[in-house]
CSV table of C-alpha atoms in Angstrom, one decimal:
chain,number,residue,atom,x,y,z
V,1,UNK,CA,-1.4,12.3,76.5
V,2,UNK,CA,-1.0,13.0,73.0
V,3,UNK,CA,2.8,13.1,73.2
V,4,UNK,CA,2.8,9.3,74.6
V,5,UNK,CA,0.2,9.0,71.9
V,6,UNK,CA,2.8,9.5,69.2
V,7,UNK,CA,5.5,7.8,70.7
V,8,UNK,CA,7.4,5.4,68.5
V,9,UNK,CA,9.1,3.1,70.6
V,10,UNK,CA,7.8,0.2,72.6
V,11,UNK,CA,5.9,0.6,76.2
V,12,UNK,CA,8.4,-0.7,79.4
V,13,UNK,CA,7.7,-2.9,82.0
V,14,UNK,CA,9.4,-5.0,84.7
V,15,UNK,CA,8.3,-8.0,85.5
V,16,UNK,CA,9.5,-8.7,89.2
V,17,UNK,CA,9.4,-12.7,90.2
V,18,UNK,CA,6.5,-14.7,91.7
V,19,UNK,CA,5.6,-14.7,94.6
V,20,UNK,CA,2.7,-16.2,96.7
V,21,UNK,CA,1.0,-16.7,93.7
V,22,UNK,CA,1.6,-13.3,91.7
V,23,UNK,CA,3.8,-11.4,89.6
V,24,UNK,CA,4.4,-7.3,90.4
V,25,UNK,CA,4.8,-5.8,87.2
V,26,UNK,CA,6.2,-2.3,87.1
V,27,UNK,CA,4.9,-0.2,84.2
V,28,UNK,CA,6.5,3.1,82.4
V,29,UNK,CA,3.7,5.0,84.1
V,30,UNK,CA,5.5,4.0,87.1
V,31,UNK,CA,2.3,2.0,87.9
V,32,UNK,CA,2.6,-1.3,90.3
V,33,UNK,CA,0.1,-4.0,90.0
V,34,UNK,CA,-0.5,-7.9,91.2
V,35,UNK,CA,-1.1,-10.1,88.4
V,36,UNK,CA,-2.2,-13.7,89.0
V,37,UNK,CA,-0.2,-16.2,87.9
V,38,UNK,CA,-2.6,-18.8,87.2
V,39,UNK,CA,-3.5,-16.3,84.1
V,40,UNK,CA,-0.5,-17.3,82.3
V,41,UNK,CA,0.4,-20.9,83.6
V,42,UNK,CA,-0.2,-22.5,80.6
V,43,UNK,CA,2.1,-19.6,78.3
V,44,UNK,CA,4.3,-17.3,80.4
V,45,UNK,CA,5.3,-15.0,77.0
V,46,UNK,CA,1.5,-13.7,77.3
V,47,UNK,CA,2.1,-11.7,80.4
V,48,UNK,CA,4.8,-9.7,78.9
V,49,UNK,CA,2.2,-9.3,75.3
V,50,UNK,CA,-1.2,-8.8,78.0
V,51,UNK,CA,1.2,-5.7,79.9
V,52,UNK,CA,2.6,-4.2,76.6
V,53,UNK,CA,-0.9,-4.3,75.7
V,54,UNK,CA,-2.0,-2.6,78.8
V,55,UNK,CA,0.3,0.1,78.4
V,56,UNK,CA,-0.1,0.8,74.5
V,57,UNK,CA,-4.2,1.0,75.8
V,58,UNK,CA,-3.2,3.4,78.3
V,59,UNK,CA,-2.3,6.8,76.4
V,60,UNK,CA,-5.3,6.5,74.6
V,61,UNK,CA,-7.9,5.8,77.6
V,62,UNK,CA,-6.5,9.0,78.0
V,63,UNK,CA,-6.9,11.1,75.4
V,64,UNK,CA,-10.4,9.2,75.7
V,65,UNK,CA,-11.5,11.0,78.7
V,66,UNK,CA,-9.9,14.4,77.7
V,67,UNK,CA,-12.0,14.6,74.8
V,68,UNK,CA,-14.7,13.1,76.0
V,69,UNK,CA,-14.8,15.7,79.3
V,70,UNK,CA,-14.8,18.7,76.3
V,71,UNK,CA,-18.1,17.0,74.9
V,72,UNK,CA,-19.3,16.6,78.1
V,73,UNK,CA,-19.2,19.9,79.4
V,74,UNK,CA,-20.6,21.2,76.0
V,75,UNK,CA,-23.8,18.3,75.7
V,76,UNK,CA,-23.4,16.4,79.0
V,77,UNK,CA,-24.0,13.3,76.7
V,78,UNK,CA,-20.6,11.9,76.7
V,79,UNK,CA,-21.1,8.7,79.6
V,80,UNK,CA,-23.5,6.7,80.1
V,81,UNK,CA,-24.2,5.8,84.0
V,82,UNK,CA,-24.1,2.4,85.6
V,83,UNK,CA,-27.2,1.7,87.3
V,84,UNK,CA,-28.0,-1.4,90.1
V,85,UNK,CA,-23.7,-0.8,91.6
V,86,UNK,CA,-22.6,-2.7,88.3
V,87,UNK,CA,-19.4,-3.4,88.3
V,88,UNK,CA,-16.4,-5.2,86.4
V,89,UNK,CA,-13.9,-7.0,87.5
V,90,UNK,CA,-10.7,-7.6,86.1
V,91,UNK,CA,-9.9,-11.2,86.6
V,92,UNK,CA,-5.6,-10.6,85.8
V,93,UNK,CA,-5.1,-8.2,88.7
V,94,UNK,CA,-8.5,-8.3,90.3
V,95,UNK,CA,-8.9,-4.7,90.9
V,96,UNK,CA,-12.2,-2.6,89.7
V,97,UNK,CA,-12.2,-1.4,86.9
V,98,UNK,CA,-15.4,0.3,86.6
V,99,UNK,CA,-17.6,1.0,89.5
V,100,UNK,CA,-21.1,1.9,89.2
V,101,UNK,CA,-19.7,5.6,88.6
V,102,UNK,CA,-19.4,6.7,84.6
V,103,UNK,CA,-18.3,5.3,81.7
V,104,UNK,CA,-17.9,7.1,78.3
V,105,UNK,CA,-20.9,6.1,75.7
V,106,UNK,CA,-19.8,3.9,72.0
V,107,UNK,CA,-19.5,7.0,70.0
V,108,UNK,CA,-16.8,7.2,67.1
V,109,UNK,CA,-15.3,10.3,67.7
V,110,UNK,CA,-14.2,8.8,71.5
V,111,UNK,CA,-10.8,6.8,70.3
V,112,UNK,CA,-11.0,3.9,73.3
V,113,UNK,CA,-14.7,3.7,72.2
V,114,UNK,CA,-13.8,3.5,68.3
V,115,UNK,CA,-10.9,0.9,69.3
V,116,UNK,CA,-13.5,-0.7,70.9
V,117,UNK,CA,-16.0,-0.9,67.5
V,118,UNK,CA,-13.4,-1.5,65.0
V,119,UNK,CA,-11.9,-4.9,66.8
V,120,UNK,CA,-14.4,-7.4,65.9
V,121,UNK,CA,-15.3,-5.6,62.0
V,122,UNK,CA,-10.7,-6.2,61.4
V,123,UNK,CA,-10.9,-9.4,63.2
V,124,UNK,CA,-13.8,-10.8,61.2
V,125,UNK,CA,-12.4,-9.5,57.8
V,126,UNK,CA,-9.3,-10.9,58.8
V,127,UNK,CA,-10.8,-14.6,59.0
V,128,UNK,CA,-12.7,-13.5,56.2
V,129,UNK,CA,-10.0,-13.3,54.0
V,130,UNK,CA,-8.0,-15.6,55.1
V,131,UNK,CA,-10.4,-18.3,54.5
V,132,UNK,CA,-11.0,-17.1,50.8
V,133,UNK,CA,-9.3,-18.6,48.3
V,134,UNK,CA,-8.9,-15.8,46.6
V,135,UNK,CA,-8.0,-13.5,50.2
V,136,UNK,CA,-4.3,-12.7,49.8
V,137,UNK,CA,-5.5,-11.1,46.3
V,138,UNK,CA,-7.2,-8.2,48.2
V,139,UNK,CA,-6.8,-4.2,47.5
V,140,UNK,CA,-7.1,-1.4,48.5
V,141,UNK,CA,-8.7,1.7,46.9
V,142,UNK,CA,-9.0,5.7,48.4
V,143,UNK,CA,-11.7,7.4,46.6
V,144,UNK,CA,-12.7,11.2,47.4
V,145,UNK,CA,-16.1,12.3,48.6
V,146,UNK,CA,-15.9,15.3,46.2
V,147,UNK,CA,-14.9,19.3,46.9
V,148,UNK,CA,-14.1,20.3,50.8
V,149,UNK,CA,-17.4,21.7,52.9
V,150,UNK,CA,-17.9,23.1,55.9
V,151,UNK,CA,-18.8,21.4,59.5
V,152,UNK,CA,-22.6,22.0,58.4
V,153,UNK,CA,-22.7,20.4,55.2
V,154,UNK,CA,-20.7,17.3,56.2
V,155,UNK,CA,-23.9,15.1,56.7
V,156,UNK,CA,-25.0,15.8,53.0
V,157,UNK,CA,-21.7,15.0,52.0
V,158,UNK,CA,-21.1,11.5,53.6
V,159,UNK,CA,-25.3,11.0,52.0
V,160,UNK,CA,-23.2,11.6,49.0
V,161,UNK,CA,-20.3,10.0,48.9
V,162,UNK,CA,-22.4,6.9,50.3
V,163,UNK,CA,-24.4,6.6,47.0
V,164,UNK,CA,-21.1,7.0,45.0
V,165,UNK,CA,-19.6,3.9,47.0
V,166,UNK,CA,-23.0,2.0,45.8
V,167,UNK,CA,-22.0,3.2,42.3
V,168,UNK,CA,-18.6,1.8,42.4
V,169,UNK,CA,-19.5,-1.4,44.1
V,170,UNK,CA,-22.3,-1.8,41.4
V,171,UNK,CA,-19.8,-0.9,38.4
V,172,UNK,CA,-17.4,-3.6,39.7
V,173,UNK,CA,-19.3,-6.2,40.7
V,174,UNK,CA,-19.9,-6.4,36.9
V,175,UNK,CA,-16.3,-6.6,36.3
V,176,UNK,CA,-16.1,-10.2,39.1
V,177,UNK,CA,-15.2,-7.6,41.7
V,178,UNK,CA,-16.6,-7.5,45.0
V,179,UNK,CA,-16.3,-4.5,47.6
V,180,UNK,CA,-16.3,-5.5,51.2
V,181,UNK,CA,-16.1,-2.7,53.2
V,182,UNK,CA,-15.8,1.1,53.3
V,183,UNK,CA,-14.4,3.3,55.7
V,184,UNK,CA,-14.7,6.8,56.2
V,185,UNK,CA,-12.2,9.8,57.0
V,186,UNK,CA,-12.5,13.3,57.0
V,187,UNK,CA,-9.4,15.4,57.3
V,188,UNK,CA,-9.5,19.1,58.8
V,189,UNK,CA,-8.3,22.0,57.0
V,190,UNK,CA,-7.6,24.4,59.9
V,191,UNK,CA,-6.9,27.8,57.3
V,192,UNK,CA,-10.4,27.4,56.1
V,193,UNK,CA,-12.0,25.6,58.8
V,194,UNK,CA,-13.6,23.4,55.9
V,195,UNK,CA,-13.4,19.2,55.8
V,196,UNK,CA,-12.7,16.6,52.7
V,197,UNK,CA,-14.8,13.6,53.1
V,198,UNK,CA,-12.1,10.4,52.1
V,199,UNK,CA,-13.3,6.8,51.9
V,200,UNK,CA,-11.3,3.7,52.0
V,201,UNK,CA,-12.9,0.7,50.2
V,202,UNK,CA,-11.6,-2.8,50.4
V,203,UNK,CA,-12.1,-5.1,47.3
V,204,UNK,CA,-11.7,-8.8,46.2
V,205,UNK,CA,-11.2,-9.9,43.4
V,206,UNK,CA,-13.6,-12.9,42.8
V,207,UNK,CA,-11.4,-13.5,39.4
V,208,UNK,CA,-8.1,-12.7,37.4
V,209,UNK,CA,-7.8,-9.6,35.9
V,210,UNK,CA,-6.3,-9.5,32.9
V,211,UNK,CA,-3.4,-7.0,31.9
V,212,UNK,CA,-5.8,-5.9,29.2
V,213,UNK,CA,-9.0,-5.2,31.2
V,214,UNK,CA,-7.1,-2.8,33.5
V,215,UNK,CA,-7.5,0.2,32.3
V,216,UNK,CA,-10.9,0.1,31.9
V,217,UNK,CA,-11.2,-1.8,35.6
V,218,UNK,CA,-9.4,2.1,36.4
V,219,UNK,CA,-11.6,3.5,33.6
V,220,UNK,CA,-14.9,1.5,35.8
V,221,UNK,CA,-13.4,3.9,39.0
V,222,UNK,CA,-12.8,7.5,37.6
V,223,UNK,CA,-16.7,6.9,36.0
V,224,UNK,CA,-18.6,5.3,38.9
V,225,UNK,CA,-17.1,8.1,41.5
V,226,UNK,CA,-18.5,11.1,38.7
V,227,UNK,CA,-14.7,11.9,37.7
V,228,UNK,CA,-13.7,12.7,41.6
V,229,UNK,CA,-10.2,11.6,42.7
V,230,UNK,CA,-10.0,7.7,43.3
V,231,UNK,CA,-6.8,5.4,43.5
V,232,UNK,CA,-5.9,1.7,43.3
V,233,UNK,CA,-3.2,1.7,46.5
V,234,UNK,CA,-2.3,-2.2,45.4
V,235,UNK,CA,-2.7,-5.1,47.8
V,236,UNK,CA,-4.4,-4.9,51.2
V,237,UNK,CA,-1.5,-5.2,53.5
V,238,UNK,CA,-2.8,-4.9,57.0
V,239,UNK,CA,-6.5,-4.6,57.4
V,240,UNK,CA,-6.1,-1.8,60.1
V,241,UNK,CA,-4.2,0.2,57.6
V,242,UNK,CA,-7.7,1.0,55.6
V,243,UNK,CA,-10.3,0.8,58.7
V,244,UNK,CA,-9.0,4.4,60.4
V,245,UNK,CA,-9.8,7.0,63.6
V,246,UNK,CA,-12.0,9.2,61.1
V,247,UNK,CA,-9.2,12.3,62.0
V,248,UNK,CA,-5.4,12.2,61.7
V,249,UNK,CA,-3.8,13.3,64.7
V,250,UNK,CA,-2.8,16.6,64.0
V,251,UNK,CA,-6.5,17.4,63.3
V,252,UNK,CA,-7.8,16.0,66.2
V,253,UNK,CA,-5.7,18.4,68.5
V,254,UNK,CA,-6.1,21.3,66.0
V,255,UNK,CA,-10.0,20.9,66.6
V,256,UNK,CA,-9.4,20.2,70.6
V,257,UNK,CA,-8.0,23.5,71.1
V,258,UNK,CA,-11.3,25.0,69.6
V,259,UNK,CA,-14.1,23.4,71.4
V,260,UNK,CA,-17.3,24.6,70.5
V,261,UNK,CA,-15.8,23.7,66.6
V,262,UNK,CA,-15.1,20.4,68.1
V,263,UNK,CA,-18.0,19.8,69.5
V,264,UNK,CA,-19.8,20.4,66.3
V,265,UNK,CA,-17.8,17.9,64.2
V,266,UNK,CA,-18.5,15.6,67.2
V,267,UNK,CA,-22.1,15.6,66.9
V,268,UNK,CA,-21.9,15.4,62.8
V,269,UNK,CA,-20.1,11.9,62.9
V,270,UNK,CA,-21.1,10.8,66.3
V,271,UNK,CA,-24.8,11.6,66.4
V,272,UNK,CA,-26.6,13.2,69.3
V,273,UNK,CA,-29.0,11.7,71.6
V,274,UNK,CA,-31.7,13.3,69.3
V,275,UNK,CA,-30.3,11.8,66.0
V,276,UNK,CA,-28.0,8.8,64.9
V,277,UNK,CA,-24.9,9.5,63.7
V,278,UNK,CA,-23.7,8.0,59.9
V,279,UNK,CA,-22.3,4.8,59.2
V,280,UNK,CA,-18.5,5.6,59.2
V,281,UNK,CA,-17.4,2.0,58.9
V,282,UNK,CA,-19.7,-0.6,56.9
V,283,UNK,CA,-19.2,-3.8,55.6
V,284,UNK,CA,-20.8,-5.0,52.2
V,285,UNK,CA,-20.8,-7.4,49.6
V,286,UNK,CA,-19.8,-10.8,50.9
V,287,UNK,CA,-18.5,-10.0,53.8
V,288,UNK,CA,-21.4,-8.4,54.9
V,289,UNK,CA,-23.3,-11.8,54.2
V,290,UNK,CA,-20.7,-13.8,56.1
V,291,UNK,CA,-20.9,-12.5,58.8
V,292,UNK,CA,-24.6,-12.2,59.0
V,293,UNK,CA,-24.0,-16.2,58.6
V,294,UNK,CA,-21.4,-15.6,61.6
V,295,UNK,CA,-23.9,-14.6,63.8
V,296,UNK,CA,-26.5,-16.7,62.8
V,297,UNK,CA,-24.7,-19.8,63.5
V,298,UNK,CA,-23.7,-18.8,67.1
V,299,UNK,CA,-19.9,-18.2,66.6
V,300,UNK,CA,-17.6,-15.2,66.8
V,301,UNK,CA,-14.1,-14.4,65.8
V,302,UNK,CA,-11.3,-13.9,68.5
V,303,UNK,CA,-7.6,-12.5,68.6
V,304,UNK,CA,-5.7,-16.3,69.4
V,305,UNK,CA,-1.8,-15.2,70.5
V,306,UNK,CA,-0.7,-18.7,70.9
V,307,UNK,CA,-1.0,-19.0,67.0
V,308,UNK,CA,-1.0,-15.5,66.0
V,309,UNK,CA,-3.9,-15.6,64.1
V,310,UNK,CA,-7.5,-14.7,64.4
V,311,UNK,CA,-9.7,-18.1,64.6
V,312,UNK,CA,-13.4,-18.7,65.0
V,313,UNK,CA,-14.7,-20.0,68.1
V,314,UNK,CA,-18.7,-21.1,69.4
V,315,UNK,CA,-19.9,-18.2,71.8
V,316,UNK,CA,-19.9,-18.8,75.1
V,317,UNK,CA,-23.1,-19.8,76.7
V,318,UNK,CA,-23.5,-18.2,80.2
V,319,UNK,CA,-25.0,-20.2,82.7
V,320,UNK,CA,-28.7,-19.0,83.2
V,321,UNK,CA,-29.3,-17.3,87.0
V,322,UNK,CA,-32.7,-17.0,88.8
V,323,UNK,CA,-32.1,-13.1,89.7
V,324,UNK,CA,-34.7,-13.2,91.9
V,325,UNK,CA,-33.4,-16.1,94.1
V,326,UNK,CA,-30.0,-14.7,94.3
V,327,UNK,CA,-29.5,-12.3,97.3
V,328,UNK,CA,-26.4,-9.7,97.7
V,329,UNK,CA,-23.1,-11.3,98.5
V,330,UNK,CA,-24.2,-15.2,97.7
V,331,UNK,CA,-21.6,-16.7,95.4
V,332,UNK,CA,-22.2,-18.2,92.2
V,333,UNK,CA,-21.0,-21.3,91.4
V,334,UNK,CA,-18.4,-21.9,89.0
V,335,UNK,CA,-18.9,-22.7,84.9
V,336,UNK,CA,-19.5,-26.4,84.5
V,337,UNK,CA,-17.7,-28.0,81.9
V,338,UNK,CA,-20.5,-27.6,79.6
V,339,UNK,CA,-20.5,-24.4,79.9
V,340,UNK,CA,-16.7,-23.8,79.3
V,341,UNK,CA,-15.2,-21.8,76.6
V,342,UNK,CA,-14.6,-24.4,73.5
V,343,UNK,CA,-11.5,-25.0,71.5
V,344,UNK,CA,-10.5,-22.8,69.1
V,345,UNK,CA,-11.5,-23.4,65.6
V,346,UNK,CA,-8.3,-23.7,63.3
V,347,UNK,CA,-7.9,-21.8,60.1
V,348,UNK,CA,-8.5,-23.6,57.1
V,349,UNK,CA,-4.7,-23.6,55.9
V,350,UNK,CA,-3.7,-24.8,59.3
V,351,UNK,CA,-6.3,-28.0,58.5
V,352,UNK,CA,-4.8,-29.0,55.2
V,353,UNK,CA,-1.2,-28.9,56.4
């Protein structure tokens, strides 16, 4: 699993041609499946981006459920059980997905589960910034969380670094210089079994900086982070690039092959059922606000592939159902139009052009 993890080159599928209503697509995992076709009527290019998208999701569902049978054995507080024979659907090929059997539980350490959390925080940055006048003007900045400690001593440091990053943000907000979100890392030193706490802040700019302020806007960074190791990486490129898996992949099977050392980082970033885990990944600043105003307002961000772009859309409204009235295997009547998904809201650049 972690071989097809690594693997460079794009996922390969064959898409065979319709037929009484359906495509058979043939997958690398030498996987055959019916897709309907009235999924893709409208854009027949998203089938081929829906199953490279199924495939690239597929290595890591597995190393999903490899790590998360290690925690289970060790905690049995990995999945959380369906109650009521819950199930989903999927409405492409129409098969089950999940029955009311197990499913693992939103903890960070599970990859499928942190792909899961990070979507919507890089999708609303995303229109975030690319609303903001001032957006394309983003950076990037790695600051340390100070010397390396042990498994046991990681919750004080992430307490730690925490109050540094409210230092920073506090020091540069003076400067017209907002921090929007941090992230957190911790690489694995498997010589002295010890980690080193790394956070990755995103900043904006609210103003120009001038030539002359910048060494004391670097000056600002080396004082607010108590002299640790911080660094300006330049531009935000890709938001994804700063909002990380909180191990790099040769940690992560370095600490797989020792469980009971795995199982205690596990519960240090995750959390048990006992105590919450920390706040890896936290917006701040503006962002934070707009997307309290987000959710306030009844709208959500989404992925649209027709325009490449993340846009914001209403939330759909599901139809309300009497529960009690409804008996097993009575069919519920289709969305009306009132209660069907809205247009997409266009970015503002797309409006002025």
């Amino acid at each position: 699993v972690r071989d097809a993890w690594r693997r460079a080159d794009s996922p390969t599928v064959s898409i065979q041609a319709l037929k009484a209503g359906a495509y058979t697509v043939q997958s690398v995992f030498a996987d055959r499946l019916q897709v309907a076709a009235d999924r893709f009527a409208d854009a027949p290019q998203k089938l081929h981006s829906w199953c490279a998208a199924r495939e690239n999701r597929r290595p890591v569902r597995g190393l999903t459920e490899e790590i998360a049978a290690i925690l289970e054995a060790a905690t049995g507080d990995s999945y959380r059980r369906a109650s009521d024979g819950a199930a989903l659907i999927d409405l492409v090929t129409g098969d089950v997905v999940e029955g009311a059997a197990e499913r693992w539980k939103r903890r960070i350490i599970l990859p499928a589960a942190w792909s899961e959390m990070r979507g919507p925080v890089c999708r609303d940055l995303q229109a975030f910034l690319s609303d903001h006048p001032r957006g394309p003007y983003a950076r990037y900045i790695v600051m340390t969380g100070g010397p390396r400690v042990t498994v046991d001593e990681l919750p004080e440091a992430f307490d730690a670094v925490r109050r540094r990053v409210k230092r920073v943000a506090e020091a540069l907000r003076e400067m017209g210089i907002d921090v929007l979100m941090r992230s957190t890392e911790v690489p694995f030193d498997p010589e002295t079994m010890t980690y080193h706490v790394h956070v990755n802040l995103i900043v904006l700019p609210c103003r120009y900086i001038k030539p002359s302020r910048w060494q004391a806007y670097l000056k600002a960074l080396r004082s607010a982070n108590e002299g640790y190791w911080i660094k300006d990486n330049g531009r935000l490129g890709d938001v994804q690039e700063a909002v990380k898996y909180c191990l790099k992949g040769e940690d992560l099977e370095c600490l797989m092959q020792r469980p009971a050392d795995f199982v205690a980082f596990a519960k240090a970033v995750s959390g048990t059922a006992e105590r919450r885990g920390p706040k890896l990944v936290q917006p701040m600043g503006g962002f934070r606000e707009w997307r309290k105003a987000l959710e306030e307002s009844g709208r959500r961000t989404v992925w649209d592939s027709r325009r490449q772009a993340v846009v914001v859309v209403e939330k759909r409204k599901r139809p309300k159902v009497d529960r009690e009235a409804v008996e097993v295997g009575d069919t519920l009547d289709p969305p009306t139009a009132e209660h069907a998904p809205p247009a997409p809201t266009p970015p503002r650049s797309a409006r002025r052009r």
